[in-house]
PDB file of C-alpha atoms in Angstrom:
ATOM      1  CA  MET A   1      -9.291  15.151  15.931  1.00 69.00           C
ATOM      2  CA  MET A   2      -6.350  15.942  14.827  1.00 75.00           C
ATOM      3  CA  THR A   3      -3.962  18.731  15.211  1.00 77.00           C
ATOM      4  CA  LYS A   4      -1.899  20.857  13.688  1.00 81.00           C
ATOM      5  CA  GLU A   5       1.012  19.014  14.327  1.00 84.00           C
ATOM      6  CA  GLN A   6       0.139  15.008  14.176  1.00 83.00           C
ATOM      7  CA  THR A   7      -1.598  16.155   9.964  1.00 89.00           C
ATOM      8  CA  LYS A   8       2.643  17.009   9.270  1.00 91.00           C
ATOM      9  CA  THR A   9       3.091  14.206  10.693  1.00 92.00           C
ATOM     10  CA  LEU A  10       0.798  11.799   8.286  1.00 93.00           C
ATOM     11  CA  TYR A  11       1.466  14.139   5.983  1.00 95.00           C
ATOM     12  CA  TYR A  12       5.391  12.849   5.687  1.00 95.00           C
ATOM     13  CA  ILE A  13       5.273   9.481   7.019  1.00 95.00           C
ATOM     14  CA  LEU A  14       3.110   8.899   3.384  1.00 96.00           C
ATOM     15  CA  ARG A  15       5.025  11.065   1.159  1.00 96.00           C
ATOM     16  CA  ILE A  16       8.520   9.648   2.166  1.00 96.00           C
ATOM     17  CA  ALA A  17       6.637   6.056   1.264  1.00 95.00           C
ATOM     18  CA  CYS A  18       5.682   7.098  -1.862  1.00 95.00           C
ATOM     19  CA  ALA A  19       8.833   8.342  -2.641  1.00 96.00           C
ATOM     20  CA  MET A  20      10.334   4.837  -1.845  1.00 96.00           C
ATOM     21  CA  CYS A  21       8.112   3.093  -4.161  1.00 95.00           C
ATOM     22  CA  PHE A  22       9.206   5.368  -7.084  1.00 95.00           C
ATOM     23  CA  ILE A  23      12.565   4.664  -6.372  1.00 96.00           C
ATOM     24  CA  GLY A  24      13.022   1.640  -4.946  1.00 95.00           C
ATOM     25  CA  HIS A  25      11.045   0.552  -8.394  1.00 95.00           C
ATOM     26  CA  GLY A  26      12.694   2.321 -10.492  1.00 96.00           C
ATOM     27  CA  ALA A  27      15.806   0.707  -8.785  1.00 95.00           C
ATOM     28  CA  PHE A  28      14.806  -2.381  -9.898  1.00 95.00           C
ATOM     29  CA  GLY A  29      14.676  -0.560 -13.920  1.00 95.00           C
ATOM     30  CA  ILE A  30      18.345  -0.152 -13.513  1.00 96.00           C
ATOM     31  CA  ILE A  31      19.212  -2.698 -12.525  1.00 95.00           C
ATOM     32  CA  THR A  32      16.850  -5.244 -15.339  1.00 95.00           C
ATOM     33  CA  LYS A  33      15.477  -7.084 -13.075  1.00 93.00           C
ATOM     34  CA  GLN A  34      13.978 -10.573 -15.505  1.00 93.00           C
ATOM     35  CA  ILE A  35      11.126 -10.954 -14.562  1.00 94.00           C
ATOM     36  CA  TRP A  36      10.311  -7.401 -15.947  1.00 96.00           C
ATOM     37  CA  CYS A  37      10.007  -8.892 -18.779  1.00 96.00           C
ATOM     38  CA  ASN A  38       6.464 -11.442 -18.341  1.00 96.00           C
ATOM     39  CA  TYR A  39       4.964  -7.597 -17.736  1.00 96.00           C
ATOM     40  CA  PHE A  40       6.618  -5.971 -21.003  1.00 96.00           C
ATOM     41  CA  ALA A  41       4.942  -9.282 -23.145  1.00 96.00           C
ATOM     42  CA  VAL A  42       1.526  -8.171 -21.534  1.00 95.00           C
ATOM     43  CA  ALA A  43       2.145  -5.061 -23.585  1.00 93.00           C
ATOM     44  CA  GLY A  44       3.131  -6.964 -26.520  1.00 95.00           C
ATOM     45  CA  ILE A  45       6.688  -6.128 -26.293  1.00 96.00           C
ATOM     46  CA  ASP A  46       9.701  -8.195 -26.774  1.00 96.00           C
ATOM     47  CA  GLU A  47      12.418  -9.309 -24.590  1.00 96.00           C
ATOM     48  CA  SER A  48      14.500  -7.665 -26.210  1.00 96.00           C
ATOM     49  CA  LEU A  49      13.117  -4.229 -26.470  1.00 97.00           C
ATOM     50  CA  ALA A  50      12.054  -4.619 -23.201  1.00 96.00           C
ATOM     51  CA  TYR A  51      15.730  -4.723 -21.860  1.00 97.00           C
ATOM     52  CA  GLN A  52      16.371  -2.117 -23.244  1.00 97.00           C
ATOM     53  CA  LEU A  53      13.492  -0.239 -22.420  1.00 97.00           C
ATOM     54  CA  MET A  54      13.538  -1.125 -18.060  1.00 97.00           C
ATOM     55  CA  PRO A  55      16.507   1.454 -17.029  1.00 97.00           C
ATOM     56  CA  VAL A  56      14.424   4.064 -18.882  1.00 97.00           C
ATOM     57  CA  VAL A  57      11.558   3.670 -17.103  1.00 97.00           C
ATOM     58  CA  GLY A  58      13.834   2.857 -14.039  1.00 96.00           C
ATOM     59  CA  ILE A  59      14.738   6.175 -14.436  1.00 97.00           C
ATOM     60  CA  ALA A  60      11.837   8.300 -14.514  1.00 96.00           C
ATOM     61  CA  ASP A  61      10.189   6.249 -12.178  1.00 96.00           C
ATOM     62  CA  ILE A  62      13.550   7.344  -9.544  1.00 97.00           C
ATOM     63  CA  VAL A  63      12.728  11.177 -10.783  1.00 96.00           C
ATOM     64  CA  LEU A  64       9.336  10.814  -9.827  1.00 95.00           C
ATOM     65  CA  GLY A  65      10.724   9.614  -6.555  1.00 95.00           C
ATOM     66  CA  LEU A  66      12.936  12.562  -6.485  1.00 96.00           C
ATOM     67  CA  VAL A  67      11.020  14.653  -6.957  1.00 96.00           C
ATOM     68  CA  LEU A  68       7.687  13.672  -5.025  1.00 95.00           C
ATOM     69  CA  LEU A  69      10.486  13.497  -1.890  1.00 94.00           C
ATOM     70  CA  PHE A  70      11.916  17.512  -2.459  1.00 95.00           C
ATOM     71  CA  TYR A  71       8.800  19.025  -3.974  1.00 94.00           C
ATOM     72  CA  PRO A  72       5.975  17.237  -4.174  1.00 94.00           C
ATOM     73  CA  VAL A  73       3.296  18.203  -6.857  1.00 94.00           C
ATOM     74  CA  ARG A  74       0.309  16.678  -7.658  1.00 93.00           C
ATOM     75  CA  ILE A  75       0.803  15.380 -11.005  1.00 93.00           C
ATOM     76  CA  ALA A  76       3.442  12.808  -9.225  1.00 95.00           C
ATOM     77  CA  ALA A  77       1.643  11.732  -6.457  1.00 95.00           C
ATOM     78  CA  ALA A  78      -1.289  10.326  -9.446  1.00 94.00           C
ATOM     79  CA  TRP A  79       0.807   9.165 -11.577  1.00 95.00           C
ATOM     80  CA  LEU A  80       1.935   6.916  -9.141  1.00 95.00           C
ATOM     81  CA  VAL A  81      -2.006   5.009  -7.937  1.00 96.00           C
ATOM     82  CA  PHE A  82      -1.924   4.861 -11.771  1.00 96.00           C
ATOM     83  CA  TRP A  83       1.989   3.940 -12.088  1.00 95.00           C
ATOM     84  CA  GLY A  84       0.665   1.426  -9.598  1.00 95.00           C
ATOM     85  CA  LEU A  85      -2.560  -0.027 -10.477  1.00 96.00           C
ATOM     86  CA  LEU A  86      -0.684  -0.564 -13.215  1.00 96.00           C
ATOM     87  CA  THR A  87       1.828  -1.963 -12.897  1.00 95.00           C
ATOM     88  CA  ALA A  88       0.520  -5.194  -9.728  1.00 96.00           C
ATOM     89  CA  SER A  89      -1.794  -5.687 -12.639  1.00 96.00           C
ATOM     90  CA  MET A  90       0.981  -6.674 -14.583  1.00 96.00           C
ATOM     91  CA  ARG A  91       1.224 -10.017 -12.574  1.00 96.00           C
ATOM     92  CA  PRO A  92      -1.846 -11.391 -12.674  1.00 97.00           C
ATOM     93  CA  LEU A  93      -2.063 -10.375 -16.870  1.00 96.00           C
ATOM     94  CA  SER A  94       1.186 -12.282 -16.924  1.00 96.00           C
ATOM     95  CA  GLY A  95      -0.138 -16.127 -15.470  1.00 95.00           C
ATOM     96  CA  GLU A  96       0.887 -14.544 -11.641  1.00 96.00           C
ATOM     97  CA  PRO A  97      -2.319 -15.323  -9.153  1.00 96.00           C
ATOM     98  CA  PHE A  98      -4.024 -12.076  -8.535  1.00 97.00           C
ATOM     99  CA  ALA A  99      -3.123 -11.995  -4.818  1.00 97.00           C
ATOM    100  CA  GLU A 100       0.351 -10.272  -5.902  1.00 96.00           C
ATOM    101  CA  PHE A 101      -2.035  -7.563  -7.276  1.00 97.00           C
ATOM    102  CA  LEU A 102      -4.158  -7.227  -3.822  1.00 97.00           C
ATOM    103  CA  GLU A 103      -0.166  -7.455  -1.505  1.00 96.00           C
ATOM    104  CA  ARG A 104       0.716  -4.760  -4.113  1.00 95.00           C
ATOM    105  CA  ALA A 105      -2.196  -1.981  -2.375  1.00 96.00           C
ATOM    106  CA  GLY A 106       1.211  -0.076  -0.201  1.00 95.00           C
ATOM    107  CA  ASN A 107       1.990   0.650  -3.565  1.00 95.00           C
ATOM    108  CA  TYR A 108      -0.933   3.003  -5.641  1.00 96.00           C
ATOM    109  CA  GLY A 109      -2.790   3.297  -1.665  1.00 95.00           C
ATOM    110  CA  ALA A 110      -0.036   5.053   0.186  1.00 95.00           C
ATOM    111  CA  PRO A 111      -0.333   8.114  -2.967  1.00 95.00           C
ATOM    112  CA  LEU A 112      -4.191   8.084  -2.426  1.00 95.00           C
ATOM    113  CA  VAL A 113      -4.546   8.180   0.238  1.00 95.00           C
ATOM    114  CA  LEU A 114      -1.716  11.367   0.391  1.00 95.00           C
ATOM    115  CA  LEU A 115      -3.864  12.963  -2.239  1.00 94.00           C
ATOM    116  CA  ILE A 116      -7.103  12.646   0.277  1.00 94.00           C
ATOM    117  CA  LEU A 117      -4.925  13.952   2.841  1.00 93.00           C
ATOM    118  CA  THR A 118      -4.506  16.719   1.031  1.00 92.00           C
ATOM    119  CA  GLY A 119      -7.810  17.769  -0.865  1.00 84.00           C
ATOM    120  CA  LEU A 120      -8.832  14.761  -3.784  1.00 68.00           C
ATOM    121  CA  GLN A 121     -10.259  16.650  -6.828  1.00 62.00           C
ATOM    122  CA  GLY A 122     -11.778  15.669  -9.889  1.00 59.00           C
ATOM    123  CA  ILE A 123      -9.741  15.314 -13.325  1.00 56.00           C
ATOM    124  CA  SER A 124     -11.121  17.956 -14.652  1.00 57.00           C
ATOM    125  CA  PRO A 125      -9.823  21.925 -17.375  1.00 59.00           C
ATOM    126  CA  ASN A 126      -9.119  23.111 -12.802  1.00 62.00           C
ATOM    127  CA  THR A 127      -7.042  20.510 -11.790  1.00 69.00           C
ATOM    128  CA  ARG A 128      -3.853  22.529 -11.021  1.00 82.00           C
ATOM    129  CA  TRP A 129      -2.048  19.672 -11.218  1.00 84.00           C
ATOM    130  CA  PHE A 130       1.965  21.235 -10.973  1.00 88.00           C
ATOM    131  CA  GLN A 131       0.638  21.725  -7.005  1.00 88.00           C
ATOM    132  CA  LYS A 132       2.544  21.601  -4.496  1.00 91.00           C
ATOM    133  CA  LEU A 133       0.964  19.440  -1.823  1.00 92.00           C
ATOM    134  CA  GLU A 134       1.320  20.356   0.957  1.00 91.00           C
ATOM    135  CA  ALA A 135      -0.464  19.277   4.338  1.00 91.00           C
ATOM    136  CA  PRO A 136      -3.406  20.400   5.592  1.00 88.00           C
ATOM    137  CA  ALA A 137      -3.649  22.574   8.742  1.00 84.00           C
ATOM    138  CA  THR A 138      -7.043  21.059   9.914  1.00 83.00           C
ATOM    139  CA  LEU A 139      -8.430  17.800   9.314  1.00 84.00           C
ATOM    140  CA  SER A 140     -13.273  17.580   9.740  1.00 85.00           C
ATOM    141  CA  LYS A 141     -14.031  14.890  11.035  1.00 86.00           C
ATOM    142  CA  GLU A 142     -15.632  13.655   7.611  1.00 88.00           C
ATOM    143  CA  HIS A 143     -11.886  14.311   5.908  1.00 89.00           C
ATOM    144  CA  GLU A 144     -10.089  12.573   8.687  1.00 89.00           C
ATOM    145  CA  LYS A 145     -12.990   8.921   9.118  1.00 89.00           C
ATOM    146  CA  LEU A 146     -12.231   9.076   4.888  1.00 92.00           C
ATOM    147  CA  VAL A 147      -8.528   9.314   5.216  1.00 92.00           C
ATOM    148  CA  VAL A 148      -9.081   6.277   8.236  1.00 92.00           C
ATOM    149  CA  ILE A 149     -11.610   4.402   6.141  1.00 93.00           C
ATOM    150  CA  THR A 150      -9.649   4.037   2.815  1.00 95.00           C
ATOM    151  CA  LEU A 151      -6.297   2.983   6.021  1.00 95.00           C
ATOM    152  CA  GLN A 152      -8.204  -0.167   6.849  1.00 95.00           C
ATOM    153  CA  ILE A 153      -8.713  -0.716   3.168  1.00 96.00           C
ATOM    154  CA  ILE A 154      -4.989  -0.575   1.496  1.00 97.00           C
ATOM    155  CA  ALA A 155      -4.344  -2.344   4.712  1.00 96.00           C
ATOM    156  CA  PHE A 156      -6.350  -5.064   4.641  1.00 97.00           C
ATOM    157  CA  THR A 157      -5.440  -5.977   1.326  1.00 97.00           C
ATOM    158  CA  LEU A 158      -2.358  -5.663   1.311  1.00 97.00           C
ATOM    159  CA  LEU A 159      -2.285  -7.845   4.184  1.00 97.00           C
ATOM    160  CA  PHE A 160      -5.091 -10.462   3.181  1.00 98.00           C
ATOM    161  CA  GLY A 161      -2.743 -10.159  -0.627  1.00 97.00           C
ATOM    162  CA  HIS A 162      -0.460 -11.726   1.545  1.00 97.00           C
ATOM    163  CA  GLY A 163      -1.755 -14.257   3.438  1.00 97.00           C
ATOM    164  CA  TRP A 164      -3.125 -15.170  -0.355  1.00 97.00           C
ATOM    165  CA  LEU A 165       0.564 -16.152  -1.244  1.00 97.00           C
ATOM    166  CA  ASN A 166       1.054 -17.960   2.380  1.00 97.00           C
ATOM    167  CA  ILE A 167      -1.567 -20.072   1.447  1.00 97.00           C
ATOM    168  CA  ILE A 168      -1.060 -21.087  -2.209  1.00 97.00           C
ATOM    169  CA  GLU A 169       2.435 -22.410  -0.851  1.00 96.00           C
ATOM    170  CA  LYS A 170       4.444 -19.623  -3.154  1.00 95.00           C
ATOM    171  CA  PRO A 171       7.990 -20.444  -3.592  1.00 93.00           C
ATOM    172  CA  ALA A 172       9.860 -17.301  -3.232  1.00 89.00           C
ATOM    173  CA  LEU A 173       8.124 -17.437   0.398  1.00 92.00           C
ATOM    174  CA  LEU A 174       8.269 -20.914   0.842  1.00 93.00           C
ATOM    175  CA  LYS A 175      12.990 -20.768  -0.563  1.00 90.00           C
ATOM    176  CA  GLN A 176      12.710 -17.836   2.169  1.00 88.00           C
ATOM    177  CA  TYR A 177      10.980 -19.944   5.518  1.00 92.00           C
ATOM    178  CA  ILE A 178      13.853 -23.238   4.312  1.00 91.00           C
ATOM    179  CA  SER A 179      16.944 -20.548   5.045  1.00 86.00           C
ATOM    180  CA  PHE A 180      15.342 -20.219   8.959  1.00 86.00           C
ATOM    181  CA  GLY A 181      15.609 -23.908   8.614  1.00 90.00           C
ATOM    182  CA  VAL A 182      12.404 -24.478   9.353  1.00 92.00           C
ATOM    183  CA  GLN A 183      11.204 -28.860   8.121  1.00 92.00           C
ATOM    184  CA  SER A 184       7.734 -28.108   6.809  1.00 95.00           C
ATOM    185  CA  PRO A 185       7.900 -25.209   5.192  1.00 94.00           C
ATOM    186  CA  GLU A 186       4.490 -25.991   3.954  1.00 96.00           C
ATOM    187  CA  THR A 187       2.962 -26.110   7.062  1.00 96.00           C
ATOM    188  CA  MET A 188       4.627 -22.158   7.926  1.00 96.00           C
ATOM    189  CA  ALA A 189       3.144 -20.478   5.036  1.00 96.00           C
ATOM    190  CA  HIS A 190      -0.041 -22.043   5.645  1.00 97.00           C
ATOM    191  CA  PHE A 191      -0.200 -21.189   9.381  1.00 97.00           C
ATOM    192  CA  ILE A 192       1.211 -17.629   8.581  1.00 96.00           C
ATOM    193  CA  GLY A 193      -0.954 -16.944   5.646  1.00 97.00           C
ATOM    194  CA  ILE A 194      -3.847 -17.571   8.265  1.00 97.00           C
ATOM    195  CA  VAL A 195      -2.622 -15.313  11.264  1.00 97.00           C
ATOM    196  CA  GLU A 196      -2.047 -12.605   8.002  1.00 97.00           C
ATOM    197  CA  ILE A 197      -6.235 -12.682   6.498  1.00 97.00           C
ATOM    198  CA  ILE A 198      -7.373 -12.454  10.667  1.00 97.00           C
ATOM    199  CA  GLY A 199      -5.047  -9.527  11.254  1.00 96.00           C
ATOM    200  CA  ALA A 200      -6.371  -7.906   8.122  1.00 96.00           C
ATOM    201  CA  CYS A 201      -9.778  -8.954   8.394  1.00 96.00           C
ATOM    202  CA  SER A 202      -9.465  -7.702  12.011  1.00 94.00           C
ATOM    203  CA  ILE A 203      -8.054  -3.433  10.854  1.00 94.00           C
ATOM    204  CA  VAL A 204     -11.153  -3.427   9.750  1.00 92.00           C
ATOM    205  CA  LEU A 205     -13.397  -5.269  12.494  1.00 90.00           C
ATOM    206  CA  TRP A 206     -12.298  -3.953  15.524  1.00 84.00           C
ATOM    207  CA  PRO A 207      -7.589  -2.884  14.603  1.00 84.00           C
ATOM    208  CA  ALA A 208      -6.950  -2.529  17.840  1.00 87.00           C
ATOM    209  CA  ARG A 209      -3.740  -0.340  18.379  1.00 88.00           C
ATOM    210  CA  GLN A 210      -0.804  -3.032  19.455  1.00 90.00           C
ATOM    211  CA  ILE A 211      -2.445  -5.445  16.665  1.00 92.00           C
ATOM    212  CA  ILE A 212      -1.955  -3.143  13.944  1.00 94.00           C
ATOM    213  CA  LEU A 213       2.032  -2.758  16.062  1.00 94.00           C
ATOM    214  CA  ILE A 214       2.568  -6.115  15.600  1.00 94.00           C
ATOM    215  CA  LEU A 215       1.299  -6.414  11.991  1.00 95.00           C
ATOM    216  CA  PHE A 216       3.331  -2.715  11.127  1.00 95.00           C
ATOM    217  CA  ILE A 217       6.507  -4.746  12.595  1.00 94.00           C
ATOM    218  CA  TRP A 218       6.613  -7.910  10.840  1.00 93.00           C
ATOM    219  CA  LYS A 219       5.299  -6.605   7.653  1.00 93.00           C
ATOM    220  CA  MET A 220       9.034  -4.394   8.353  1.00 91.00           C
ATOM    221  CA  LEU A 221      11.330  -7.390   9.174  1.00 89.00           C
ATOM    222  CA  SER A 222       9.683  -9.912   7.187  1.00 87.00           C
ATOM    223  CA  GLU A 223      10.091  -7.747   3.831  1.00 85.00           C
ATOM    224  CA  THR A 224      13.889  -7.887   4.159  1.00 81.00           C
ATOM    225  CA  GLN A 225      14.373 -11.620   3.710  1.00 77.00           C
ATOM    226  CA  TYR A 226      14.385 -11.310  -0.496  1.00 74.00           C
ATOM    227  CA  PRO A 227      17.629 -13.274  -1.741  1.00 64.00           C
ATOM    228  CA  ALA A 228      18.261 -11.443  -4.465  1.00 66.00           C
ATOM    229  CA  PHE A 229      18.494  -6.796  -3.751  1.00 74.00           C
ATOM    230  CA  PRO A 230      17.175  -7.314  -0.542  1.00 78.00           C
ATOM    231  CA  ILE A 231      17.586  -3.144   0.028  1.00 89.00           C
ATOM    232  CA  PHE A 232      15.872  -2.358  -3.008  1.00 89.00           C
ATOM    233  CA  GLU A 233      12.804  -5.408  -2.059  1.00 88.00           C
ATOM    234  CA  TRP A 234      12.297  -3.508   1.259  1.00 92.00           C
ATOM    235  CA  VAL A 235      12.224   0.596   0.189  1.00 93.00           C
ATOM    236  CA  GLU A 236       9.884  -0.701  -3.506  1.00 93.00           C
ATOM    237  CA  ARG A 237       7.606  -1.341  -0.487  1.00 92.00           C
ATOM    238  CA  GLY A 238       7.110   1.192   1.810  1.00 94.00           C
ATOM    239  CA  GLY A 239       3.334   1.733   0.733  1.00 94.00           C
ATOM    240  CA  SER A 240       3.128  -0.513   2.419  1.00 95.00           C
ATOM    241  CA  TYR A 241       4.985   0.001   5.782  1.00 94.00           C
ATOM    242  CA  ALA A 242       3.786   4.151   6.066  1.00 94.00           C
ATOM    243  CA  THR A 243      -0.572   2.168   5.704  1.00 95.00           C
ATOM    244  CA  LEU A 244       0.071   0.433   9.118  1.00 95.00           C
ATOM    245  CA  LEU A 245       2.263   3.401  10.852  1.00 95.00           C
ATOM    246  CA  ALA A 246      -0.245   5.553   9.462  1.00 93.00           C
ATOM    247  CA  LEU A 247      -3.482   4.032  11.215  1.00 92.00           C
ATOM    248  CA  LEU A 248      -0.562   3.651  14.305  1.00 90.00           C
ATOM    249  CA  PHE A 249      -0.089   7.126  13.990  1.00 87.00           C
ATOM    250  CA  ILE A 250      -3.826   8.354  13.706  1.00 82.00           C
ATOM    251  CA  VAL A 251      -6.289   5.414  15.250  1.00 76.00           C
ATOM    252  CA  LYS A 252      -7.662   5.177  19.016  1.00 64.00           C
ATOM    253  CA  ASN A 253      -9.803   2.335  18.774  1.00 44.00           C
ATOM    254  CA  LYS A 254     -12.680   3.795  20.087  1.00 43.00           C
ATOM    255  CA  ASP A 255     -12.715   6.258  16.448  1.00 51.00           C
ATOM    256  CA  LEU A 256     -12.794   2.892  14.521  1.00 47.00           C
ATOM    257  CA  ALA A 257     -14.887   1.253  17.078  1.00 43.00           C
ATOM    258  CA  ALA A 258     -17.375   4.023  16.022  1.00 46.00           C
ATOM    259  CA  GLN A 259     -16.718   3.498  12.335  1.00 51.00           C
ATOM    260  CA  ALA A 260     -17.081  -0.691  12.002  1.00 45.00           C
ATOM    261  CA  LEU A 261     -20.551   0.282  13.330  1.00 44.00           C
ATOM    262  CA  SER A 262     -21.411   3.836  11.793  1.00 50.00           C
ATOM    263  CA  LEU A 263     -23.288   1.343   9.030  1.00 46.00           C
ATOM    264  CA  LYS A 264     -25.972   0.091  11.835  1.00 43.00           C
ATOM    265  CA  TRP A 265     -26.638   3.901  13.436  1.00 45.00           C
ATOM    266  CA  ARG A 266     -26.833   4.627   9.858  1.00 50.00           C
ATOM    267  CA  MET A 267     -29.352   1.101   8.985  1.00 45.00           C
ATOM    268  CA  ALA A 268     -31.116   2.123  12.031  1.00 48.00           C
ATOM    269  CA  PRO A 269     -33.442   4.289  11.828  1.00 52.00           C
ATOM    270  CA  HIS A 270     -34.193   2.261   8.803  1.00 48.00           C
ATOM    271  CA  LEU A 271     -34.958  -1.084  10.263  1.00 42.00           C
ATOM    272  CA  LYS A 272     -37.069   1.135  13.360  1.00 44.00           C
ATOM    273  CA  HIS A 273     -39.374   2.515  10.327  1.00 48.00           C
ATOM    274  CA  GLN A 274     -40.136  -1.336   8.996  1.00 46.00           C
ATOM    275  CA  HIS A 275     -41.089  -2.404  12.714  1.00 43.00           C
ATOM    276  CA  GLN A 276     -43.352  -0.403  12.592  1.00 47.00           C
TER     277      GLN A 276
END
C-alpha cells in the first residue's frame, strides 16, 4: 500500500510530465515545424493555412501545459489524452510507420494515468471537468494495481514502438548513430531495437527495477540526440520518462510478480473444475 507521500510524489511526476508534453508540442507549433504540414493535410488543410494555424495550436498547447503545471483541472488532462491520441494517429495516417503512433504512447498515456490516479470519472453531465486534480490521500489495492498495470502497458507500448522504428531503420535514428561515428548504423539500429523490445516485454512479464532504471536512463539520454531543436524534442517526450520513472518509484518486484501471475490465479479454479 502506497503512503500519502508516495502517492503525492507520483502525482507530481505525472503532472509535470503532462505539462512537458503540452509545452514541448506547443513550441513546435510556434516555430512552425515543417512536417506538421503532412498532418494538417490529413484533415484536408493546405500548406498555406497549416502555417497560419500552427502558432495558434502551439499557443493553446502551451497555455494548457501551464494550466496543468499550476492549476491542473480535469478537462486539461482529459484533453491531453484525446489530443495526444489524435496527433500521434496523424503520423501513420500521413504515411509514416504505425510504430510512430506506439512510440508516442507517453504523450497520451501519462495524462491517462494522472486521471486514473486522481479518480477517473466517466463522461457524464455530472463530470466536474473544471475540478482541480488532487493527489489522493490513499489508494486501495485495486486502485494501485490499476495504476501500475496501466503504466506497464504504456511503457511496453512506447519502448516496443521505438524498438520497432530501429528495426525498420528509421532514417532519423540512423543519422543519430552516424553522428556518433558508428560504422554500421543499420546493425546498431537492429541491436538497439531488439534490446528495446526485450526491455518492453520484460516490463510486462517480469519487470525488475534495475531494468526499469536502465531503460529510464536510456530514454532520457537518447531523446537528446535530435539535430534540430533537441530541447523541445526532449521536453515533448516527458510522458515517456515519467512513465518509466513512475514505475521505478512505485513498483516492487514481488507485487509485479503477483500481477503477472494474477491471470493464472484467476484461471486456476476454472482449470481445477475442468479436471474434475
